[in-house]
PDB file of C-alpha atoms in Angstrom:
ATOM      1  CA  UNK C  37      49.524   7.391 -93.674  1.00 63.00           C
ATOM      2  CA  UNK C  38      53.003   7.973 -95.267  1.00 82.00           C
ATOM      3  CA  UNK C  39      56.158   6.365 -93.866  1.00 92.00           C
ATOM      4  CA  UNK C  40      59.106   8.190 -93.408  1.00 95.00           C
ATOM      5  CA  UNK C  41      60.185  10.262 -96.356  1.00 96.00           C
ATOM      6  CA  UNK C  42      64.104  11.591 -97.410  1.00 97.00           C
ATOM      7  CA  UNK C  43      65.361  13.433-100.139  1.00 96.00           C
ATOM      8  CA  UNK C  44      66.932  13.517-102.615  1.00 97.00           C
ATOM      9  CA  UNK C  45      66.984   9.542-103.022  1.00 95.00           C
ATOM     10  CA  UNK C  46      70.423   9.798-104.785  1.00 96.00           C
ATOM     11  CA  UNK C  47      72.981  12.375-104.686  1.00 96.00           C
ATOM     12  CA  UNK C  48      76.565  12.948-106.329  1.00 98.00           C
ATOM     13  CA  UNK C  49      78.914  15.252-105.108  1.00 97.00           C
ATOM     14  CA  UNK C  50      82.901  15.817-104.928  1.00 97.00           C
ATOM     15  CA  UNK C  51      85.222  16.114-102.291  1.00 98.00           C
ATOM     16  CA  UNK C  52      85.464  18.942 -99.967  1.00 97.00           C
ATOM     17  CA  UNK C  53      81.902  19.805-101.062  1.00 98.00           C
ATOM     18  CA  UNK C  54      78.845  20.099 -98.157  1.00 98.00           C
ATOM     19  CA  UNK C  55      75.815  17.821 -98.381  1.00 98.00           C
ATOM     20  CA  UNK C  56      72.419  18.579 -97.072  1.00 98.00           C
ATOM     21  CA  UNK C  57      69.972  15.542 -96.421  1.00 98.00           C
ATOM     22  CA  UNK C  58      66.411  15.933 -95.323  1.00 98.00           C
ATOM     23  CA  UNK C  59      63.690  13.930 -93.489  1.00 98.00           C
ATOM     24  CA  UNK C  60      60.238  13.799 -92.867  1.00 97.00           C
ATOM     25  CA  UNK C  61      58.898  11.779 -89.989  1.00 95.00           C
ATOM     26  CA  UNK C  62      55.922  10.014 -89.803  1.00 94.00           C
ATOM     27  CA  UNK C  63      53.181  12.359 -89.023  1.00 93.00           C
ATOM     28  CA  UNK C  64      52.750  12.471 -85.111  1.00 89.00           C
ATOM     29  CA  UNK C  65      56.142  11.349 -84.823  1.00 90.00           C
ATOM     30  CA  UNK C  66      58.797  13.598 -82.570  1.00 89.00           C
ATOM     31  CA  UNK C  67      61.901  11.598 -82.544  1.00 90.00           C
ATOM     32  CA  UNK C  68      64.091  11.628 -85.210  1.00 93.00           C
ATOM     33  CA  UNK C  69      67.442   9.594 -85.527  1.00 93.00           C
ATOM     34  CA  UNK C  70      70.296   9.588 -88.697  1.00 96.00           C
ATOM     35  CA  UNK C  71      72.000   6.470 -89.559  1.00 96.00           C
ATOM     36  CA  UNK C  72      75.194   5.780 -91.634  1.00 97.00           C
ATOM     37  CA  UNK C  73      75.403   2.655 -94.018  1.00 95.00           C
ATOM     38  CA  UNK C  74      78.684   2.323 -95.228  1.00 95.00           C
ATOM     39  CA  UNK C  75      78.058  -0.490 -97.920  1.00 91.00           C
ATOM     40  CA  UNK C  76      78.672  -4.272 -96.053  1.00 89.00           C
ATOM     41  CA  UNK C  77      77.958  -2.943 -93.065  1.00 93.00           C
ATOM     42  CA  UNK C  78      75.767  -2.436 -90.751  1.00 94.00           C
ATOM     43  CA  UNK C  79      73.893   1.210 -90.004  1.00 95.00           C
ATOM     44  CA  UNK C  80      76.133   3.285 -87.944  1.00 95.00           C
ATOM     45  CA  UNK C  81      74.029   5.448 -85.227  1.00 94.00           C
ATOM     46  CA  UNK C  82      74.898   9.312 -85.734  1.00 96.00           C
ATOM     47  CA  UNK C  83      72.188  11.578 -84.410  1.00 92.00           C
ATOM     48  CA  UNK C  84      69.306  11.523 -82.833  1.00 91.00           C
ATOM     49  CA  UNK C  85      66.286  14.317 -82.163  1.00 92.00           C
ATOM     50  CA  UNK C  86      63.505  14.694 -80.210  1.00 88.00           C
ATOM     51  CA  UNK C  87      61.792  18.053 -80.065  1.00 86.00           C
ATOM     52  CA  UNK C  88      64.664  19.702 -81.499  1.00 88.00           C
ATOM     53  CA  UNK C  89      66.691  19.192 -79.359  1.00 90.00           C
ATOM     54  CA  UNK C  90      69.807  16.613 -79.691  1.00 91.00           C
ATOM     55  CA  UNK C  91      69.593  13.642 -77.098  1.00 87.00           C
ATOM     56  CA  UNK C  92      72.378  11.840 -78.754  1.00 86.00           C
ATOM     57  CA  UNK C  93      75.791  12.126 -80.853  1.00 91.00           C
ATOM     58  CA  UNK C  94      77.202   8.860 -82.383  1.00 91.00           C
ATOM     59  CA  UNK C  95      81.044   9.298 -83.215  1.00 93.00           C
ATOM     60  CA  UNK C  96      81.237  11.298 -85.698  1.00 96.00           C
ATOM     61  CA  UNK C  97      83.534  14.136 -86.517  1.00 97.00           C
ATOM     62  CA  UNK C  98      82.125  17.826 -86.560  1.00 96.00           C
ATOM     63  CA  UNK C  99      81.458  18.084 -90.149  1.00 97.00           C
ATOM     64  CA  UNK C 100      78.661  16.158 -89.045  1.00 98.00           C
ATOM     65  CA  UNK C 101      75.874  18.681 -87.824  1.00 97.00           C
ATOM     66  CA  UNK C 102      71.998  18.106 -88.016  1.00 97.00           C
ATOM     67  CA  UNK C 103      68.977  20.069 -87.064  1.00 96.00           C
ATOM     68  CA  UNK C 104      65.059  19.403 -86.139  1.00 96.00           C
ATOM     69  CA  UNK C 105      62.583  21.867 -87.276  1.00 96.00           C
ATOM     70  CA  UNK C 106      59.298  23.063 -85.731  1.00 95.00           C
ATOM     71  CA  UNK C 107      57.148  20.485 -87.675  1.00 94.00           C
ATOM     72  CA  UNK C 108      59.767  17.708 -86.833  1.00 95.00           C
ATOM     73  CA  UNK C 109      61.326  17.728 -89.892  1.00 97.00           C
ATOM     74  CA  UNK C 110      65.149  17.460 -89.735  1.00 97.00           C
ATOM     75  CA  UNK C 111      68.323  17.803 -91.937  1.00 98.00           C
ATOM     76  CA  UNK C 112      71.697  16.470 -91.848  1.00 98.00           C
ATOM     77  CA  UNK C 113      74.769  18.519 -92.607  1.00 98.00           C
ATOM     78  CA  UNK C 114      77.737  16.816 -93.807  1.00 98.00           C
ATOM     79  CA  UNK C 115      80.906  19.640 -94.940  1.00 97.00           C
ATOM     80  CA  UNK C 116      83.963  19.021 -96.355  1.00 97.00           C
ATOM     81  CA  UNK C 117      83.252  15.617 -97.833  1.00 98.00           C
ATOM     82  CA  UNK C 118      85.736  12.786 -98.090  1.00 98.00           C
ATOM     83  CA  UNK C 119      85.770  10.248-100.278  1.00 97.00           C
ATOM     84  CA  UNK C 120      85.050   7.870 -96.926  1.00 96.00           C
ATOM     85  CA  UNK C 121      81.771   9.624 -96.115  1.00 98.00           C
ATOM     86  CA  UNK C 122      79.507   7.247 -99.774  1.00 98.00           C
ATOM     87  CA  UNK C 123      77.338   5.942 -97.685  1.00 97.00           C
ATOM     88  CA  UNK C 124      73.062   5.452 -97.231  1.00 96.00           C
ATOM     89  CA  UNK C 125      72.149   7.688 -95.156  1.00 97.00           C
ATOM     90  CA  UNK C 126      69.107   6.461 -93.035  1.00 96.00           C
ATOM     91  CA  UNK C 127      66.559   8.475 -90.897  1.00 96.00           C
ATOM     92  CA  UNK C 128      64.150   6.714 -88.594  1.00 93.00           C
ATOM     93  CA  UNK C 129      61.122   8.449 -86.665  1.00 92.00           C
ATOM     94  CA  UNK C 130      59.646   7.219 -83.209  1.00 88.00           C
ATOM     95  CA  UNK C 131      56.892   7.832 -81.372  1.00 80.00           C
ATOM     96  CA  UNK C 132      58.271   8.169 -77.614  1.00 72.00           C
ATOM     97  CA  UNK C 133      58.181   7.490 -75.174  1.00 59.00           C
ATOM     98  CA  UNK C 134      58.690   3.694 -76.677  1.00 58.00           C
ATOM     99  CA  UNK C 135      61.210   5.767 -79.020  1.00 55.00           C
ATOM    100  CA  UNK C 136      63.195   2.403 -79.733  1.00 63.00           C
ATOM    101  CA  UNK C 137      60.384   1.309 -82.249  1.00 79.00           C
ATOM    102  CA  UNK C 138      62.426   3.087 -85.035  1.00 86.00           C
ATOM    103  CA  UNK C 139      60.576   3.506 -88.343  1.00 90.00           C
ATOM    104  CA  UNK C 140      63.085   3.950 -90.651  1.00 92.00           C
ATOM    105  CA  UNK C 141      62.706   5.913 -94.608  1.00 94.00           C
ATOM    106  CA  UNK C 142      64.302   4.469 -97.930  1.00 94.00           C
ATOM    107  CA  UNK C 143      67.780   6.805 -97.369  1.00 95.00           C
ATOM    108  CA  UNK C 144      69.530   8.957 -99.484  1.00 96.00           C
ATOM    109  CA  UNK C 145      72.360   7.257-101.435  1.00 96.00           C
ATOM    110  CA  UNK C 146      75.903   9.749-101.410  1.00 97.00           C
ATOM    111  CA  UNK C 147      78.468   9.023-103.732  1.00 97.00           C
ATOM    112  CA  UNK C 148      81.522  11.024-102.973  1.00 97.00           C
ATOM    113  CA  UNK C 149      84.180  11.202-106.202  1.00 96.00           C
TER     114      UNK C 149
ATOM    115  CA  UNK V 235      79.780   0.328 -74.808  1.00 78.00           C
ATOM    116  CA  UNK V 236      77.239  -2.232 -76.196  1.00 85.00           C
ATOM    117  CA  UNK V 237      78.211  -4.103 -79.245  1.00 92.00           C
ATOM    118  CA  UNK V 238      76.392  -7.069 -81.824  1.00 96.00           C
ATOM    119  CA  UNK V 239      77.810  -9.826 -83.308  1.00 97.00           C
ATOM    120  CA  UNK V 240      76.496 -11.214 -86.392  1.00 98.00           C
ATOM    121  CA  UNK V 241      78.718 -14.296 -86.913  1.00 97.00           C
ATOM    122  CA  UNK V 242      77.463 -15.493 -90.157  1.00 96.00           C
ATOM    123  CA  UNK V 243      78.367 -12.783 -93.233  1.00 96.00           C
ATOM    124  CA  UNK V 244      76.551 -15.205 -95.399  1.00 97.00           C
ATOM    125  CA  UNK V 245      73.587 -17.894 -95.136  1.00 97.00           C
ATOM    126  CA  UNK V 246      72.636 -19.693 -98.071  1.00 97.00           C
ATOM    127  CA  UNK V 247      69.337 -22.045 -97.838  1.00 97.00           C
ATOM    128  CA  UNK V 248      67.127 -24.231-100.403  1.00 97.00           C
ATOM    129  CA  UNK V 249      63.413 -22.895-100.269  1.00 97.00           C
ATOM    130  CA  UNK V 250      61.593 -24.560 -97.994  1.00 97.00           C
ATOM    131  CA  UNK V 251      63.917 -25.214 -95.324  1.00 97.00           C
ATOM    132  CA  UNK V 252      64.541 -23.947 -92.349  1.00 97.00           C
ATOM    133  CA  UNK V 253      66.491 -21.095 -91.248  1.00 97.00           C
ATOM    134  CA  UNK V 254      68.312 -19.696 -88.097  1.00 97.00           C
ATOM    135  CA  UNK V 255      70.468 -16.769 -88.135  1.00 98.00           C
ATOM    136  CA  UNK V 256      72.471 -15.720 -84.826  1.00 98.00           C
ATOM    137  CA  UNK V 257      73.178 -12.760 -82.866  1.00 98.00           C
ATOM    138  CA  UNK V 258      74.750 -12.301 -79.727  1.00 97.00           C
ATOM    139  CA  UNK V 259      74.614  -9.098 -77.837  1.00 94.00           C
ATOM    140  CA  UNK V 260      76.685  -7.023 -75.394  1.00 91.00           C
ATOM    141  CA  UNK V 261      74.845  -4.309 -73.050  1.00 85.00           C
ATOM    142  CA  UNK V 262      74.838  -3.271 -69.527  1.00 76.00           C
ATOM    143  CA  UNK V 263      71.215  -3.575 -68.559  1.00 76.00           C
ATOM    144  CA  UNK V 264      68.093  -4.832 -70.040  1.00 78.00           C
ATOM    145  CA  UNK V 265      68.621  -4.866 -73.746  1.00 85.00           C
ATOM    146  CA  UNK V 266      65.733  -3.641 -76.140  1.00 89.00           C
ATOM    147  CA  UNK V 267      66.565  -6.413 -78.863  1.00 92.00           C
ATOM    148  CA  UNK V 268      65.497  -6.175 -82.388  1.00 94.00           C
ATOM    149  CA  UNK V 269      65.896  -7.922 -86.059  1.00 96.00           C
ATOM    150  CA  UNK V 270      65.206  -5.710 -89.285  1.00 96.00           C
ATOM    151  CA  UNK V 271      65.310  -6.909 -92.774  1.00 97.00           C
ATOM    152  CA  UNK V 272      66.499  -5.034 -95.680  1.00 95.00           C
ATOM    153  CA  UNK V 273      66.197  -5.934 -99.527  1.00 90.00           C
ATOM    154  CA  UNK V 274      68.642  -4.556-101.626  1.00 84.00           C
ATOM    155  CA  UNK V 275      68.239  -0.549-102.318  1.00 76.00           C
ATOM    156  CA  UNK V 276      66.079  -0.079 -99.289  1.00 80.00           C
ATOM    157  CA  UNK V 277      65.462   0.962 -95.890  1.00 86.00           C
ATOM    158  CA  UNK V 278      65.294  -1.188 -93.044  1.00 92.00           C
ATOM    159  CA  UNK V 279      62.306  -3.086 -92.058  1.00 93.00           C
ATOM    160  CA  UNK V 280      60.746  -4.113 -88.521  1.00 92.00           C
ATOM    161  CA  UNK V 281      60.331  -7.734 -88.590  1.00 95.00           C
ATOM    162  CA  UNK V 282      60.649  -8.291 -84.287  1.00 93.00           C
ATOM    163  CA  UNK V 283      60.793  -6.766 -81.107  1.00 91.00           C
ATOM    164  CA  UNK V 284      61.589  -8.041 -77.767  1.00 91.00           C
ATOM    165  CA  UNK V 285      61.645  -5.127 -74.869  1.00 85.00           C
ATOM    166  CA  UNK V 286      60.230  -7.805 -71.803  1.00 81.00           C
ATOM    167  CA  UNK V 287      58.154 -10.870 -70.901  1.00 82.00           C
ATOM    168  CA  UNK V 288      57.957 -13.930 -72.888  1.00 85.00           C
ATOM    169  CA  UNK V 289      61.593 -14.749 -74.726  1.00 89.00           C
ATOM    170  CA  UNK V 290      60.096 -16.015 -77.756  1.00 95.00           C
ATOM    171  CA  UNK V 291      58.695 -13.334 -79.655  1.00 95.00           C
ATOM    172  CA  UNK V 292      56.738 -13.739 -83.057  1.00 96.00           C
ATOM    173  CA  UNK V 293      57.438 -10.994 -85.825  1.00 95.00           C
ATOM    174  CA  UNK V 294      56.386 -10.456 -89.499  1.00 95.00           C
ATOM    175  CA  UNK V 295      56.165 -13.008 -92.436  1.00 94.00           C
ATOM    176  CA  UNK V 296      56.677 -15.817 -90.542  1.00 96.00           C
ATOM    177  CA  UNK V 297      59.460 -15.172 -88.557  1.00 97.00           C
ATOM    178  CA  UNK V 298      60.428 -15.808 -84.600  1.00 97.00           C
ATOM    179  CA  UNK V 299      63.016 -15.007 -82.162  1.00 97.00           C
ATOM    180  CA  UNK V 300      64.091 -16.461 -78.795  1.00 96.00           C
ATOM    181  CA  UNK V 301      65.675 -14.241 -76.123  1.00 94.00           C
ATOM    182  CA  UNK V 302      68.132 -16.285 -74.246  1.00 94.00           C
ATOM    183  CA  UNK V 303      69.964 -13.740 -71.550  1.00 91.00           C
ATOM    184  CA  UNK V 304      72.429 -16.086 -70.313  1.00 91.00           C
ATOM    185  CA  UNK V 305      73.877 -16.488 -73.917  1.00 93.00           C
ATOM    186  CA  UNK V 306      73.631 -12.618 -74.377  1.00 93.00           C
ATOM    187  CA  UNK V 307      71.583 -14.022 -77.503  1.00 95.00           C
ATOM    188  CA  UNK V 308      68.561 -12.916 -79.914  1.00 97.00           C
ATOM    189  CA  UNK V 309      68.580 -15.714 -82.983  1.00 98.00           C
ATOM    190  CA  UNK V 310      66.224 -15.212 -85.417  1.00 98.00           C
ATOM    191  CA  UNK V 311      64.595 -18.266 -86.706  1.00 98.00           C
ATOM    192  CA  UNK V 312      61.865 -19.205 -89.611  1.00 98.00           C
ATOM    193  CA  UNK V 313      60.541 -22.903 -90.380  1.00 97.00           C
ATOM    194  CA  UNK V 314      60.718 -22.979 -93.677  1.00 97.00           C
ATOM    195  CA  UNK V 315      62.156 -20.273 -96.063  1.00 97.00           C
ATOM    196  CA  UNK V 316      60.228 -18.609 -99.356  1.00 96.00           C
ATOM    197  CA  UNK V 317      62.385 -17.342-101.936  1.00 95.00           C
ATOM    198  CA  UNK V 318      60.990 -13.759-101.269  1.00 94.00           C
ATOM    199  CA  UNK V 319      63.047 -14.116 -97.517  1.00 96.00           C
ATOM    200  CA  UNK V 320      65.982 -13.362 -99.617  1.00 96.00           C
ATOM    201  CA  UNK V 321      67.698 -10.308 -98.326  1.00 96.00           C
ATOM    202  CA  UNK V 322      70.003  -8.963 -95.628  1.00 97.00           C
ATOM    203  CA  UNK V 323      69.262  -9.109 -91.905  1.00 98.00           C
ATOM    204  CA  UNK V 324      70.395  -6.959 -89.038  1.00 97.00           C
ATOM    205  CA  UNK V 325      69.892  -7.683 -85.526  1.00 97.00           C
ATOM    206  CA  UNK V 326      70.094  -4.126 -83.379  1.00 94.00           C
ATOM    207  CA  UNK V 327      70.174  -3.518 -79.532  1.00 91.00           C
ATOM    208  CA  UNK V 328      69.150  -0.243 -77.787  1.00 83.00           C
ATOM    209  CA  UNK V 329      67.768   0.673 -74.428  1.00 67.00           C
ATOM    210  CA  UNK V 330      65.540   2.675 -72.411  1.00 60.00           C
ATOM    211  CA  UNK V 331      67.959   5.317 -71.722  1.00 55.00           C
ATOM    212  CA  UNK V 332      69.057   5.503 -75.584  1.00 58.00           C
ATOM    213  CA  UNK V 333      65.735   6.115 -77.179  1.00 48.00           C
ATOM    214  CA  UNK V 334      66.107   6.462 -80.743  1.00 65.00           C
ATOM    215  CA  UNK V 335      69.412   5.224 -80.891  1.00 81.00           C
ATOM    216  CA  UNK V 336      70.152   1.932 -81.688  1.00 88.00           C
ATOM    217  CA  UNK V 337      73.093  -0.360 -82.477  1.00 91.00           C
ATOM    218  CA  UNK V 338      73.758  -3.142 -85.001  1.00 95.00           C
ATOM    219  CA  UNK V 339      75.474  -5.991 -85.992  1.00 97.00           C
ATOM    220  CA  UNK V 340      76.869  -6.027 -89.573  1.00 96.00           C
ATOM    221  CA  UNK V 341      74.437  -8.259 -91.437  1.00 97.00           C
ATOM    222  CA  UNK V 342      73.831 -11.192 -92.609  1.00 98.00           C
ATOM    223  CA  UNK V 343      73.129 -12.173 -96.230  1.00 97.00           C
ATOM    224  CA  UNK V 344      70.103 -14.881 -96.653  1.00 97.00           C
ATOM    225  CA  UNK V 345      70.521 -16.349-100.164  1.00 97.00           C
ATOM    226  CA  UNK V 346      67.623 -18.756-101.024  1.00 97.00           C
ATOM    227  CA  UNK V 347      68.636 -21.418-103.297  1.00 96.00           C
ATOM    228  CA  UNK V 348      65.346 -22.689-105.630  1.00 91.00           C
TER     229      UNK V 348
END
C-alpha cells in the first residue's frame, strides 16, 4: 500500500505570494494533521482533520488555512508569505480512533526569497 | 500546555557502542509518548510507542525506550549503534484528547563515528 504522499516535493516562491500544499493519506486513513519544520527544529503542530472537519488549530496566524476533501485528501493554504514561513511542511494520516499513531509523508520543502 | 525537552542538540558515538538519548516531558494527564527518526531530506519515521502497560517498550531496528513517570521521562536507548543509526531523533508527546496532534522536542543529532 502507499504511504502518505505530498506535492510538490520542492517549491520556490517570493514574498507576499500564496502557497498551496497537498496530501494524500494512506488509503483508509481519515485523520489528517500539517506540521511545520522550521530547519533545527523540531515539527511544529498546525492543523489537524478528521472527516473534514478541523479538530485542532496549532498557533498559527490566519494566513494559515487548510481544507479536507471528500476522499480525505487535504491542502494547506499559506497567503501572503514571509520570508519566516521556509520551512518542511509535513502531513501525517491516522487511523482513529488510535489517531496518535501518526504516519507521516516525505513534506514539501518552501523556500521563501 | 505540554512541552519536550530534548537536552542533547548533539550526540556523537563510535559504532558499536551504546547509545541513550533523553527526553523529558511535560503534560497534564497520561502522556501518549513517542520517538521518530528522521534522515536528512525526509519525513519522520515511527521507531516507538508507549500509550500504557509495561514502561519499557521495544521499537524498530533495535531500539528501546523506558517510561519513567516520576521523571516525566521517555529516553530512548540502543546497545550498540550501526553507522546507518545516523540521523536526527525527535521524541513527541500527545494524548487521547489531541488525536492527531502531537508535540515535539527539537531534536537530537546522532553522529556515528567509524
Amino acid at each position: 500500500d502507499a504511504g502518505v504522499t505530498q506535492s510538490p516535493t520542492h517549491l520556490i516562491k517570493t514574498r507576499g505570494q500564496h502557497v498551496t500544499l497537498r496530501c494524500s493519506p494512506i488509503s483508509g486513513h481519515k485523520s489528517v494533521s500539517w506540521y511545520q519544520q522550521v530547519l533545527g527544529q523540531g515539527p511544529q503542530f498546525i492543523f489537524q482533520y478528521y472527516e473534514k472537519e478541523e479538530r485542532g488549530r496549532g498557533n498559527f496566524p490566519d494566513r494559515f488555512s487548510a481544507r479536507q476533501f471528500p476522499n480525505y485528501s487535504s491542502e494547506l493554504n499559506v497567503n501572503a508569505l514571509l520570508l519566516g514561513d521556509s520551512a518542511l511542511y509535513l502531513c501525517a494520516s491516522a487511523l482513529p480512533p488510535v489517531a496518535n499513531e501518526q504516519f507521516f509523508g516525505p513534506g514539501t520543502r518552501l523556500t521563501v526569497l | 500546555a505540554q512541552s519536550v525537552t530534548q537536552p542533547d542538540i548533539h550526540i556523537t558515538v563510535s559504532e558499536g557502542a551504546s547509545l541513550e538519548l533523553r527526553c523529558n516531558y511535560s503534560y497534564g494527564a497520561t502522556p501518549y509518548l513517542f520517538w521518530y527518526v528522521q534522515s536528512p531530506g525526509q519525513g519522520l519515521q515511527l521507531l516507538l510507542k508507549y500509550f500504557s502497560g509495561d514502561t519499557l517498550v521495544q521499537g524498530i531496528k533495535g531500539f528501546e525506550a523506558e517510561f519513567k513517570r516520576s521523571q516525566s521521562s521517555f529516553n530512548l536507548r540502543k546497545p550498540s549503534v550501526h553507522w546507518s543509526d545516523a540521523a536526527e531523533y525527535f521524541c513527541a508527546v500527545g494524548g487521547e484528547t489531541n488525536a492527531g496532534k502531537s508535540t515535539f522536542g527539537d531534536g537530537t543529532t546522532l553522529t556515528v563515528k567509524p
